[in-house]
CSV table of C-alpha atoms and ligand atoms in Angstrom, one decimal:
chain,number,residue,atom,x,y,z
U,1,MET,CA,44.9,96.6,174.9
U,2,GLU,CA,46.8,93.8,176.6
U,3,PRO,CA,49.8,95.0,178.6
U,4,HIS,CA,52.1,92.9,176.5
U,5,GLU,CA,51.0,94.5,173.3
U,6,SER,CA,51.4,97.8,171.6
U,7,THR,CA,50.6,99.5,168.3
U,8,CYS,CA,53.3,99.4,165.6
U,9,ARG,CA,54.9,102.8,165.2
U,10,ILE,CA,55.2,102.2,161.5
U,11,CYS,CA,52.1,100.4,160.2
U,12,GLY,CA,49.6,100.5,163.1
U,13,GLY,CA,49.6,96.7,163.3
U,14,ARG,CA,49.7,94.7,166.6
U,15,VAL,CA,53.1,94.4,168.3
U,16,ARG,CA,53.2,91.4,170.5
U,17,GLU,CA,56.0,91.1,173.2
U,18,PHE,CA,58.5,88.3,173.1
U,19,PHE,CA,60.7,89.4,175.9
U,20,ASP,CA,60.4,91.5,179.0
U,21,PHE,CA,63.6,92.8,180.8
U,22,GLY,CA,61.5,94.5,183.4
U,23,ARG,CA,62.2,97.8,185.0
U,24,GLN,CA,65.3,99.4,183.5
U,25,PRO,CA,67.1,102.7,183.9
U,26,LEU,CA,68.1,105.1,181.1
U,27,SER,CA,71.2,103.3,179.7
U,28,ASP,CA,73.3,106.3,178.9
U,29,PHE,CA,72.8,108.3,182.1
U,30,PHE,CA,75.6,107.7,184.4
U,31,PRO,CA,74.6,109.4,187.6
U,32,SER,CA,77.1,111.1,189.9
U,33,PRO,CA,76.6,110.0,193.5
U,34,ASP,CA,74.4,113.0,194.2
U,35,GLN,CA,72.2,112.4,191.1
U,36,VAL,CA,70.9,108.9,191.9
U,37,ASP,CA,67.4,110.3,192.7
U,38,GLU,CA,67.2,111.7,189.2
U,39,GLU,CA,67.3,108.3,187.5
U,40,PHE,CA,64.4,107.6,185.1
U,41,PHE,CA,63.1,104.0,184.8
U,42,PHE,CA,60.8,102.4,182.3
U,43,ARG,CA,59.7,98.9,181.3
U,44,LEU,CA,62.1,97.5,178.7
U,45,ALA,CA,60.1,95.0,176.6
U,46,VAL,CA,60.5,94.0,173.0
U,47,GLY,CA,58.0,92.6,170.5
U,48,MET,CA,57.4,92.1,166.8
U,49,CYS,CA,54.6,93.6,164.7
U,50,ASP,CA,52.3,90.8,163.4
U,51,ALA,CA,51.7,92.8,160.2
U,52,CYS,CA,55.1,94.2,159.1
U,53,THR,CA,57.5,92.2,161.2
U,54,MET,CA,59.2,95.3,162.6
U,55,VAL,CA,60.8,94.4,165.9
U,56,GLN,CA,60.4,97.3,168.4
U,57,LEU,CA,60.2,98.3,172.0
U,58,LEU,CA,56.8,98.4,173.6
U,59,GLU,CA,57.5,101.5,175.7
U,60,GLU,CA,59.2,104.7,174.4
U,61,VAL,CA,61.5,106.8,176.5
U,62,PRO,CA,61.0,110.5,175.9
U,63,ARG,CA,63.8,111.7,173.5
U,64,ASP,CA,64.8,114.7,175.6
U,65,ARG,CA,65.7,112.4,178.5
U,66,MET,CA,68.1,110.4,176.4
U,67,PHE,CA,69.7,112.9,174.1
U,68,ARG,CA,70.8,115.8,176.4
U,69,HIS,CA,73.5,118.3,176.5
U,70,ASP,CA,75.7,115.9,178.5
U,71,TYR,CA,75.0,112.8,176.3
U,72,PRO,CA,78.1,110.8,177.2
U,73,TYR,CA,78.7,108.6,174.1
U,74,HIS,CA,81.5,109.9,172.0
U,75,SER,CA,81.9,108.1,168.7
U,76,SER,CA,85.6,109.0,168.4
U,77,GLY,CA,86.4,106.9,171.5
U,78,SER,CA,87.3,103.8,169.6
U,79,GLN,CA,90.2,103.6,167.1
U,80,ARG,CA,88.4,101.0,165.1
U,81,MET,CA,85.2,103.1,164.8
U,82,ARG,CA,87.3,106.1,163.7
U,83,GLU,CA,88.7,104.0,160.9
U,84,HIS,CA,85.3,102.6,160.0
U,85,PHE,CA,83.8,106.1,159.7
U,86,ALA,CA,86.8,107.4,157.8
U,87,ASP,CA,86.4,104.5,155.3
U,88,THR,CA,82.7,105.2,155.1
U,89,ALA,CA,83.3,108.9,154.3
U,90,ARG,CA,86.0,108.1,151.7
U,91,SER,CA,83.7,105.7,149.9
U,92,LEU,CA,80.8,108.2,149.9
U,93,LEU,CA,83.2,110.9,148.6
U,94,ALA,CA,84.4,108.6,145.8
U,95,GLY,CA,80.9,107.5,144.9
U,96,GLU,CA,77.6,109.3,145.7
U,97,LEU,CA,79.3,112.5,146.6
U,98,SER,CA,81.5,112.8,143.5
U,99,GLY,CA,79.2,114.9,141.4
U,100,GLU,CA,79.1,118.7,141.1
U,101,ASP,CA,78.8,120.5,144.4
U,102,PRO,CA,77.4,117.6,146.4
U,103,PHE,CA,75.6,118.0,149.7
U,104,CYS,CA,75.8,115.5,152.5
U,105,VAL,CA,73.6,115.5,155.6
U,106,GLU,CA,74.3,113.3,158.6
U,107,ILE,CA,71.6,112.4,161.1
U,108,GLY,CA,73.2,111.8,164.6
U,109,SER,CA,76.6,113.1,163.7
U,110,ASN,CA,77.7,113.0,167.3
U,111,ASP,CA,81.3,114.4,167.7
U,112,GLY,CA,81.8,114.6,163.9
U,113,VAL,CA,83.8,111.4,163.5
U,114,MET,CA,82.5,110.8,159.9
U,115,LEU,CA,81.7,114.4,158.8
U,116,ASP,CA,85.2,115.6,159.6
U,117,VAL,CA,86.5,113.6,156.6
U,118,VAL,CA,83.8,115.1,154.4
U,119,ARG,CA,84.7,118.6,155.7
U,120,GLN,CA,88.4,118.0,154.9
U,121,ALA,CA,87.5,117.1,151.4
U,122,GLY,CA,85.8,120.5,151.1
U,123,VAL,CA,82.3,119.0,150.5
U,124,ARG,CA,79.2,120.8,151.6
U,125,HIS,CA,77.8,119.0,154.6
U,126,LEU,CA,75.5,119.4,157.6
U,127,GLY,CA,75.3,117.3,160.8
U,128,VAL,CA,71.9,117.1,162.6
U,129,GLU,CA,72.7,116.4,166.3
U,130,PRO,CA,70.4,117.0,169.2
U,131,SER,CA,72.9,116.4,172.0
U,132,GLY,CA,74.5,119.8,172.5
U,133,GLY,CA,77.8,118.7,174.0
U,134,VAL,CA,78.9,116.4,171.2
U,135,ALA,CA,77.5,118.9,168.6
U,136,GLU,CA,79.8,121.6,170.1
U,137,LEU,CA,82.7,119.2,169.9
U,138,SER,CA,82.2,118.7,166.2
U,139,ARG,CA,81.6,122.5,165.6
U,140,ALA,CA,85.0,123.1,167.2
U,141,LYS,CA,86.5,121.0,164.4
U,142,GLY,CA,84.9,123.3,161.9
U,143,ILE,CA,82.1,121.0,161.0
U,144,GLN,CA,78.6,122.5,160.1
U,145,VAL,CA,76.1,121.2,162.7
U,146,ARG,CA,72.5,122.0,163.5
U,147,THR,CA,71.6,121.2,167.2
U,148,ALA,CA,68.2,119.5,166.5
U,149,PHE,CA,66.3,116.3,166.2
U,150,PHE,CA,66.0,115.2,162.6
U,151,GLU,CA,62.3,114.9,161.8
U,152,GLU,CA,60.0,116.2,159.1
U,153,ALA,CA,60.1,119.9,160.2
U,154,THR,CA,63.9,120.0,160.6
U,155,ALA,CA,64.3,118.4,157.1
U,156,ARG,CA,62.1,120.9,155.5
U,157,GLU,CA,64.0,123.8,157.0
U,158,ILE,CA,67.3,122.3,155.8
U,159,ALA,CA,65.9,121.8,152.3
U,160,ASP,CA,64.8,125.4,152.2
U,161,GLU,CA,68.2,126.7,153.4
U,162,HIS,CA,70.6,124.4,151.6
U,163,GLY,CA,68.7,122.7,148.8
U,164,PRO,CA,68.5,118.9,148.2
U,165,ALA,CA,70.9,116.4,149.8
U,166,ASP,CA,72.7,113.9,147.6
U,167,VAL,CA,73.3,111.7,150.6
U,168,ILE,CA,71.5,111.5,153.9
U,169,TYR,CA,73.6,109.2,156.1
U,170,ALA,CA,73.1,107.9,159.6
U,171,ALA,CA,75.0,105.4,161.8
U,172,ASN,CA,73.5,103.9,164.9
U,173,THR,CA,70.9,106.6,165.0
U,174,ILE,CA,67.8,105.6,162.8
U,175,CYS,CA,67.1,102.7,165.2
U,176,HIS,CA,67.0,105.3,168.0
U,177,ILE,CA,64.1,107.1,166.5
U,178,PRO,CA,60.6,105.8,167.2
U,179,TYR,CA,59.0,108.5,165.0
U,180,LEU,CA,60.4,106.8,161.9
U,181,ASP,CA,57.3,108.0,159.8
U,182,SER,CA,58.4,111.6,160.4
U,183,VAL,CA,62.0,110.7,159.5
U,184,PHE,CA,60.9,109.2,156.2
U,185,ARG,CA,58.7,112.2,155.4
U,186,GLY,CA,61.7,114.4,156.2
U,187,VAL,CA,64.0,112.3,153.9
U,188,ASP,CA,61.3,112.7,151.2
U,189,ALA,CA,61.4,116.5,151.6
U,190,LEU,CA,65.2,116.8,151.7
U,191,LEU,CA,66.6,114.0,149.4
U,192,ALA,CA,67.6,114.9,145.8
U,193,LYS,CA,65.7,113.0,143.1
U,194,ASN,CA,68.5,110.4,142.6
U,195,GLY,CA,69.9,110.8,146.1
U,196,VAL,CA,70.4,108.0,148.6
U,197,PHE,CA,69.4,107.6,152.3
U,198,VAL,CA,72.1,105.3,153.8
U,199,PHE,CA,71.9,104.1,157.3
U,200,GLU,CA,73.5,101.4,159.4
U,201,ASP,CA,72.3,99.8,162.6
U,202,PRO,CA,72.6,96.6,164.7
U,203,TYR,CA,71.1,93.8,162.7
U,204,LEU,CA,68.5,91.5,164.2
U,205,GLY,CA,70.0,88.6,162.3
U,206,ASP,CA,73.3,89.0,164.1
U,207,ILE,CA,71.7,89.8,167.4
U,208,VAL,CA,69.7,86.5,167.3
U,209,ALA,CA,72.6,84.4,165.9
U,210,ARG,CA,75.2,85.7,168.4
U,211,ASN,CA,72.7,86.1,171.3
U,212,THR,CA,73.8,89.7,171.7
U,213,PHE,CA,70.6,90.5,173.6
U,214,ASP,CA,72.3,93.5,175.4
U,215,GLN,CA,71.9,95.4,172.1
U,216,ILE,CA,68.3,95.8,173.4
U,217,TYR,CA,68.1,99.0,175.5
U,218,ASP,CA,66.1,102.3,175.7
U,219,GLU,CA,67.9,103.9,172.7
U,220,HIS,CA,67.6,101.0,170.4
U,221,PHE,CA,63.9,101.3,169.7
U,222,TYR,CA,64.0,99.2,166.5
U,223,LEU,CA,65.9,96.1,165.7
U,224,PHE,CA,65.9,96.1,161.9
U,225,THR,CA,65.9,93.3,159.2
U,226,ALA,CA,66.1,93.8,155.5
U,227,ARG,CA,62.5,92.7,155.3
U,228,SER,CA,61.2,95.2,157.9
U,229,VAL,CA,63.2,98.0,156.5
U,230,GLN,CA,62.0,97.2,152.9
U,231,THR,CA,58.4,97.1,154.1
U,232,ALA,CA,58.8,100.4,156.0
U,233,ALA,CA,60.6,102.2,153.1
U,234,ARG,CA,57.8,101.2,150.6
U,235,ARG,CA,55.1,102.8,152.8
U,236,PHE,CA,56.8,106.1,152.3
U,237,GLY,CA,57.6,105.9,148.6
U,238,PHE,CA,61.1,104.5,148.8
U,239,GLU,CA,62.8,101.3,147.9
U,240,LEU,CA,65.6,99.3,149.6
U,241,VAL,CA,68.2,99.2,146.9
U,242,ASP,CA,71.3,97.8,148.6
U,243,VAL,CA,72.4,96.1,151.8
U,244,GLU,CA,75.9,95.5,153.1
U,245,ARG,CA,76.8,93.5,156.2
U,246,LEU,CA,79.2,95.2,158.5
U,247,PRO,CA,81.3,93.6,161.2
U,248,VAL,CA,81.2,96.6,163.7
U,249,HIS,CA,79.2,96.6,167.0
U,250,GLY,CA,78.7,92.8,166.8
U,251,GLY,CA,77.1,92.9,163.3
U,252,GLU,CA,75.2,95.6,161.5
U,253,VAL,CA,73.6,96.1,158.1
U,254,ARG,CA,74.0,99.2,156.0
U,255,TYR,CA,70.8,99.9,154.2
U,256,THR,CA,70.7,102.0,151.0
U,257,ILE,CA,67.3,103.5,150.2
U,258,ALA,CA,66.3,105.4,147.1
U,259,ARG,CA,63.1,106.9,145.8
U,260,SER,CA,60.8,104.2,144.3
U,261,GLY,CA,61.8,103.5,140.7
U,262,ALA,CA,65.0,105.6,140.9
U,263,ARG,CA,67.4,102.7,141.1
U,264,ARG,CA,67.4,99.0,140.5
U,265,PRO,CA,68.0,96.9,143.7
U,266,THR,CA,71.2,94.9,143.8
U,267,ALA,CA,71.3,91.2,144.0
U,268,ARG,CA,72.4,91.5,147.6
U,269,VAL,CA,69.0,92.7,148.7
U,270,GLY,CA,67.2,89.6,147.4
U,271,GLU,CA,70.0,87.4,148.9
U,272,LEU,CA,69.6,88.8,152.4
U,273,LEU,CA,65.8,88.7,152.2
U,274,ALA,CA,66.1,85.0,151.2
U,275,GLU,CA,68.5,84.3,154.1
U,276,GLU,CA,66.2,85.9,156.6
U,277,ALA,CA,63.3,83.9,155.4
U,278,LEU,CA,65.3,80.7,155.6
U,279,GLY,CA,66.4,81.5,159.1
U,280,GLY,CA,62.8,82.3,160.2
U,281,LEU,CA,63.8,85.8,161.3
U,282,GLY,CA,60.2,87.1,160.8
U,283,ASP,CA,58.7,84.2,162.8
U,284,ARG,CA,57.6,84.6,166.4
U,285,GLY,CA,58.9,81.2,167.2
U,286,THR,CA,62.5,82.2,166.4
U,287,LEU,CA,62.2,85.3,168.7
U,288,GLU,CA,60.6,83.3,171.5
U,289,LYS,CA,63.5,80.8,171.4
U,290,PHE,CA,65.9,83.8,171.5
U,291,GLY,CA,64.1,84.9,174.6
U,292,ILE,CA,64.7,81.6,176.3
U,293,ARG,CA,68.4,81.9,175.5
U,294,ILE,CA,68.5,85.4,177.0
U,295,ARG,CA,67.1,84.1,180.3
U,296,ARG,CA,69.5,81.1,180.3
U,297,VAL,CA,72.6,83.3,179.6
U,298,CYS,CA,71.7,85.8,182.4
U,299,ASP,CA,70.9,83.1,184.9
U,300,ASP,CA,74.2,81.4,184.1
U,301,LEU,CA,76.2,84.7,184.4
U,302,ILE,CA,74.9,85.6,187.8
U,303,ALA,CA,75.4,82.1,189.1
U,304,ARG,CA,79.0,82.0,187.9
U,305,LEU,CA,79.7,85.5,189.3
U,306,ARG,CA,78.3,84.4,192.7
U,307,GLU,CA,80.5,81.3,192.6
U,308,LEU,CA,83.7,83.2,191.7
U,309,HIS,CA,82.8,85.7,194.5
U,310,ASP,CA,82.3,82.9,197.0
U,311,ARG,CA,85.6,81.3,196.1
U,312,GLY,CA,87.3,84.6,196.9
U,313,PHE,CA,88.1,85.9,193.4
U,314,TYR,CA,88.1,89.6,192.6
U,315,VAL,CA,85.9,90.3,189.6
U,316,VAL,CA,85.4,93.7,188.0
U,317,GLY,CA,83.6,94.9,184.9
U,318,TYR,CA,85.2,96.5,181.8
U,319,GLY,CA,83.4,99.0,179.6
U,320,ALA,CA,80.6,101.2,181.0
U,321,THR,CA,78.6,100.7,177.9
U,322,ALA,CA,75.0,101.6,177.3
U,323,LYS,CA,74.3,98.0,176.6
U,324,SER,CA,75.7,96.9,180.0
U,325,ALA,CA,72.6,98.4,181.6
U,326,THR,CA,70.4,95.6,180.2
U,327,VAL,CA,72.5,92.7,181.3
U,328,ILE,CA,73.5,94.1,184.7
U,329,ASN,CA,70.0,95.2,185.7
U,330,TYR,CA,68.3,92.1,184.3
U,331,ALA,CA,70.8,89.7,185.9
U,332,ARG,CA,70.8,91.9,189.0
U,333,ILE,CA,74.6,92.3,189.3
U,334,GLY,CA,75.4,94.7,192.1
U,335,PRO,CA,78.5,96.3,193.7
U,336,GLU,CA,78.7,93.4,196.2
U,337,LEU,CA,79.6,91.0,193.3
U,338,MET,CA,81.3,93.6,191.0
U,339,PRO,CA,82.8,96.5,193.0
U,340,PHE,CA,83.9,98.5,190.0
U,341,VAL,CA,83.5,98.9,186.2
U,342,HIS,CA,86.5,100.4,184.4
U,343,ASP,CA,86.2,102.6,181.3
U,344,THR,CA,88.3,105.0,179.3
U,345,THR,CA,85.7,107.8,178.9
U,346,PRO,CA,86.6,110.7,181.2
U,347,ALA,CA,83.0,111.8,181.5
U,348,LYS,CA,81.9,108.4,182.9
U,349,VAL,CA,84.7,108.0,185.5
U,350,GLY,CA,83.7,108.9,189.0
U,351,CYS,CA,80.0,108.3,188.2
U,352,LEU,CA,77.8,105.3,188.7
U,353,LEU,CA,76.4,102.7,186.4
U,354,PRO,CA,72.6,103.2,185.9
U,355,GLY,CA,70.3,101.2,188.1
U,356,SER,CA,73.0,99.0,189.8
U,357,HIS,CA,75.1,102.0,191.0
U,358,ILE,CA,78.3,100.2,190.5
U,359,PRO,CA,81.1,102.9,190.6
U,360,ILE,CA,83.0,103.6,187.4
U,361,ARG,CA,86.8,103.8,187.6
U,362,SER,CA,89.2,104.8,184.9
U,363,ALA,CA,90.7,102.0,182.7
U,364,ASP,CA,94.1,103.1,183.9
U,365,GLU,CA,93.1,102.0,187.4
U,366,LEU,CA,92.5,98.4,186.3
U,367,GLY,CA,95.9,97.6,187.8
U,368,PRO,CA,98.4,96.7,189.0
U,369,PRO,CA,97.4,95.0,191.2
U,370,TYR,CA,95.0,93.5,188.6
U,371,PRO,CA,91.7,91.8,189.3
U,372,ASP,CA,91.4,88.0,188.7
U,373,TYR,CA,88.6,88.5,186.2
U,374,ALA,CA,87.0,91.3,184.2
U,375,VAL,CA,83.6,90.9,182.6
U,376,LEU,CA,83.8,92.5,179.2
U,377,PHE,CA,80.7,94.7,178.6
U,378,ALA,CA,82.3,96.3,175.6
U,379,TRP,CA,82.6,93.0,173.8
U,380,ASN,CA,82.3,94.8,170.4
U,381,HIS,CA,85.7,96.4,171.1
U,382,PHE,CA,87.4,93.2,172.3
U,383,GLU,CA,90.3,93.3,169.7
U,384,GLU,CA,91.2,96.8,170.7
U,385,ILE,CA,90.7,96.4,174.4
U,386,ARG,CA,92.7,93.2,174.5
U,387,VAL,CA,95.7,95.0,173.1
U,388,ARG,CA,95.2,98.1,175.4
U,389,GLU,CA,94.9,95.9,178.5
U,390,LYS,CA,97.6,93.3,177.6
U,391,GLU,CA,99.3,93.6,181.0
U,392,PHE,CA,96.1,92.5,182.7
U,393,THR,CA,96.2,89.1,180.9
U,394,ASP,CA,100.0,88.9,181.0
U,395,ARG,CA,99.7,89.0,184.7
U,396,GLY,CA,97.2,86.2,184.8
U,397,GLY,CA,93.9,88.1,184.6
U,398,ARG,CA,91.1,86.5,182.5
U,399,TRP,CA,88.4,88.1,180.4
U,400,ILE,CA,84.8,86.9,181.0
U,401,LEU,CA,82.5,87.1,178.0
U,402,TYR,CA,78.8,86.4,178.3
U,403,VAL,CA,77.7,86.4,174.6
U,404,PRO,CA,76.9,84.2,172.9
U,405,GLU,CA,77.3,82.3,176.2
U,406,PHE,CA,79.4,82.4,179.4
U,407,ARG,CA,83.1,81.8,178.6
U,408,VAL,CA,86.5,82.7,180.2
U,409,VAL,CA,89.3,83.6,177.8
T,1,SAH,N1,76.6,108.2,164.5
T,1,SAH,C1,77.4,108.0,165.7
T,1,SAH,C2,76.6,108.3,166.9
T,1,SAH,C3,75.6,107.3,167.3
T,1,SAH,S1,74.9,107.6,168.9
T,1,SAH,C4,78.0,106.7,165.7
T,1,SAH,O1,77.6,105.8,165.0
T,1,SAH,O2,79.0,106.5,166.5
T,1,SAH,C5,73.3,108.2,168.4
T,1,SAH,C6,73.3,109.7,168.1
T,1,SAH,O3,72.1,110.0,167.6
T,1,SAH,C7,73.5,110.5,169.4
T,1,SAH,O4,74.5,111.4,169.2
T,1,SAH,C8,72.1,111.2,169.5
T,1,SAH,O5,72.2,112.5,170.1
T,1,SAH,C9,71.6,111.3,168.1
T,1,SAH,N2,70.2,111.3,167.9
T,1,SAH,C10,69.2,110.8,168.6
T,1,SAH,N3,68.0,111.1,168.0
T,1,SAH,C11,68.2,111.9,166.9
T,1,SAH,C12,67.4,112.5,165.9
T,1,SAH,N4,66.1,112.4,165.9
T,1,SAH,N5,68.1,113.2,164.9
T,1,SAH,C13,69.4,113.3,164.9
T,1,SAH,N6,70.2,112.7,165.8
T,1,SAH,C14,69.6,112.0,166.8
T,2,TMP,P1,80.2,101.1,172.9
T,2,TMP,O1,80.2,99.6,173.1
T,2,TMP,O2,78.8,101.7,173.1
T,2,TMP,O3,80.9,101.6,171.7
T,2,TMP,O4,81.0,101.8,174.2
T,2,TMP,C1,82.3,101.4,174.4
T,2,TMP,C2,82.7,101.8,175.8
T,2,TMP,O5,83.9,101.1,176.2
T,2,TMP,C3,82.9,103.3,176.0
T,2,TMP,O6,82.4,103.7,177.2
T,2,TMP,C4,84.5,103.4,176.0
T,2,TMP,C5,84.9,102.1,176.6
T,2,TMP,N1,86.2,101.6,176.1
T,2,TMP,C6,87.2,101.3,177.1
T,2,TMP,O7,87.0,101.4,178.3
T,2,TMP,N2,88.4,100.9,176.6
T,2,TMP,C7,88.7,100.7,175.3
T,2,TMP,O8,89.8,100.4,174.9
T,2,TMP,C8,87.7,101.0,174.3
T,2,TMP,C9,87.9,100.8,172.8
T,2,TMP,C10,86.4,101.4,174.8
T,3,ZN,ZN1,54.0,97.1,161.7
């Protein structure tokens, strides 16, 4: 096989690369200064399957390297996301979980941000979360959690112990799982006859339209569309019955999947499929053009940062996000141009960014004295961050955004 091809994890078709970010580190491993030798690197390249249009990475990072006891991402870290998940839980409770003794399973429940609301309502639930640290945090809140990877075997055990699930929910997790075939077989084993499998993930349509290429990193193995999800679901005896666009994380879609024939798809499914066809989202040409824009934005960003540096300005980064690894390492931004990145997550402070080894400082240390510019790597939390760091801009500091293109605000 050509080095720029792989075999589709879902249908066995030919996946052809459309962009190569080169050698990249694990995005969510922030080494302490004495751990820099432990970093793991892989080739981050992304392609589309000729047969089923599923966009996927060409190389898979072993799951135990990514989802460890010390997995640093805590879902509750953002006020907006806490509200989003509370709303999600309330709408599930009012709808799919309103029957008699309902049972809700969440895949990738992290620190329990969603399930805590389900727990408070007294509804039977189970989180499936392989990262031990966040699983413990949610257990401390009284949430039921199994420290495991969701896959066929886990799902069968859960079904044996607890009976069928009315809702299997996942946010920002299904796209992390290359072995999606095993997930679907697991859902088949666990889901009630008229139950729903609901998951939400970054949407390829928004990623291409907004040029948010930094959503591509080790953990995001798949970039879904309604078409690719529908095709995958059908292979395993399911049907895509609803889609909902969500504004979070730069644009996501919430997919609702039911057993074939169990429910009638809403008009929204057909509408999104039509929109995708019109926009050429399943065409290689669209993705190749996206690749050209990725290059241009990264070339532009590094050139502007060099220029600001040469003119004597002090520029830092803000938000030690997983997605920052892609842009920082691809554009080759190092500590000489960006001495620090600031972040509110206690576990990240004092550590280094992966690959570039830019030191992470707390958000409270942003100032005063404040830097001249801060590159916003957590652009998906801009509204919240802008309020938190109001003093920075009040004192003349400026935010630099790089998606959809370089701009100073
Ligand atoms: N749902 C949360 C967390 C997303 S981060 C949110 O939207 O904020 C992704 C989570 O998925 C991590 O906590 C990771 O440990 C978990 N995960 C990864 N692979 C998994 C699998 N196979 N089964 C269940 N959880 C998984
Ligand atoms: P995310 O983009 O993957 O959700 O990660 C957001 C990161 O940004 C996380 O490390 C926390 C950090 N952050 C701040 O530093 N300040 C803030 O005000 C917010 C909301 C997040
Ligand atoms: Zn395929």
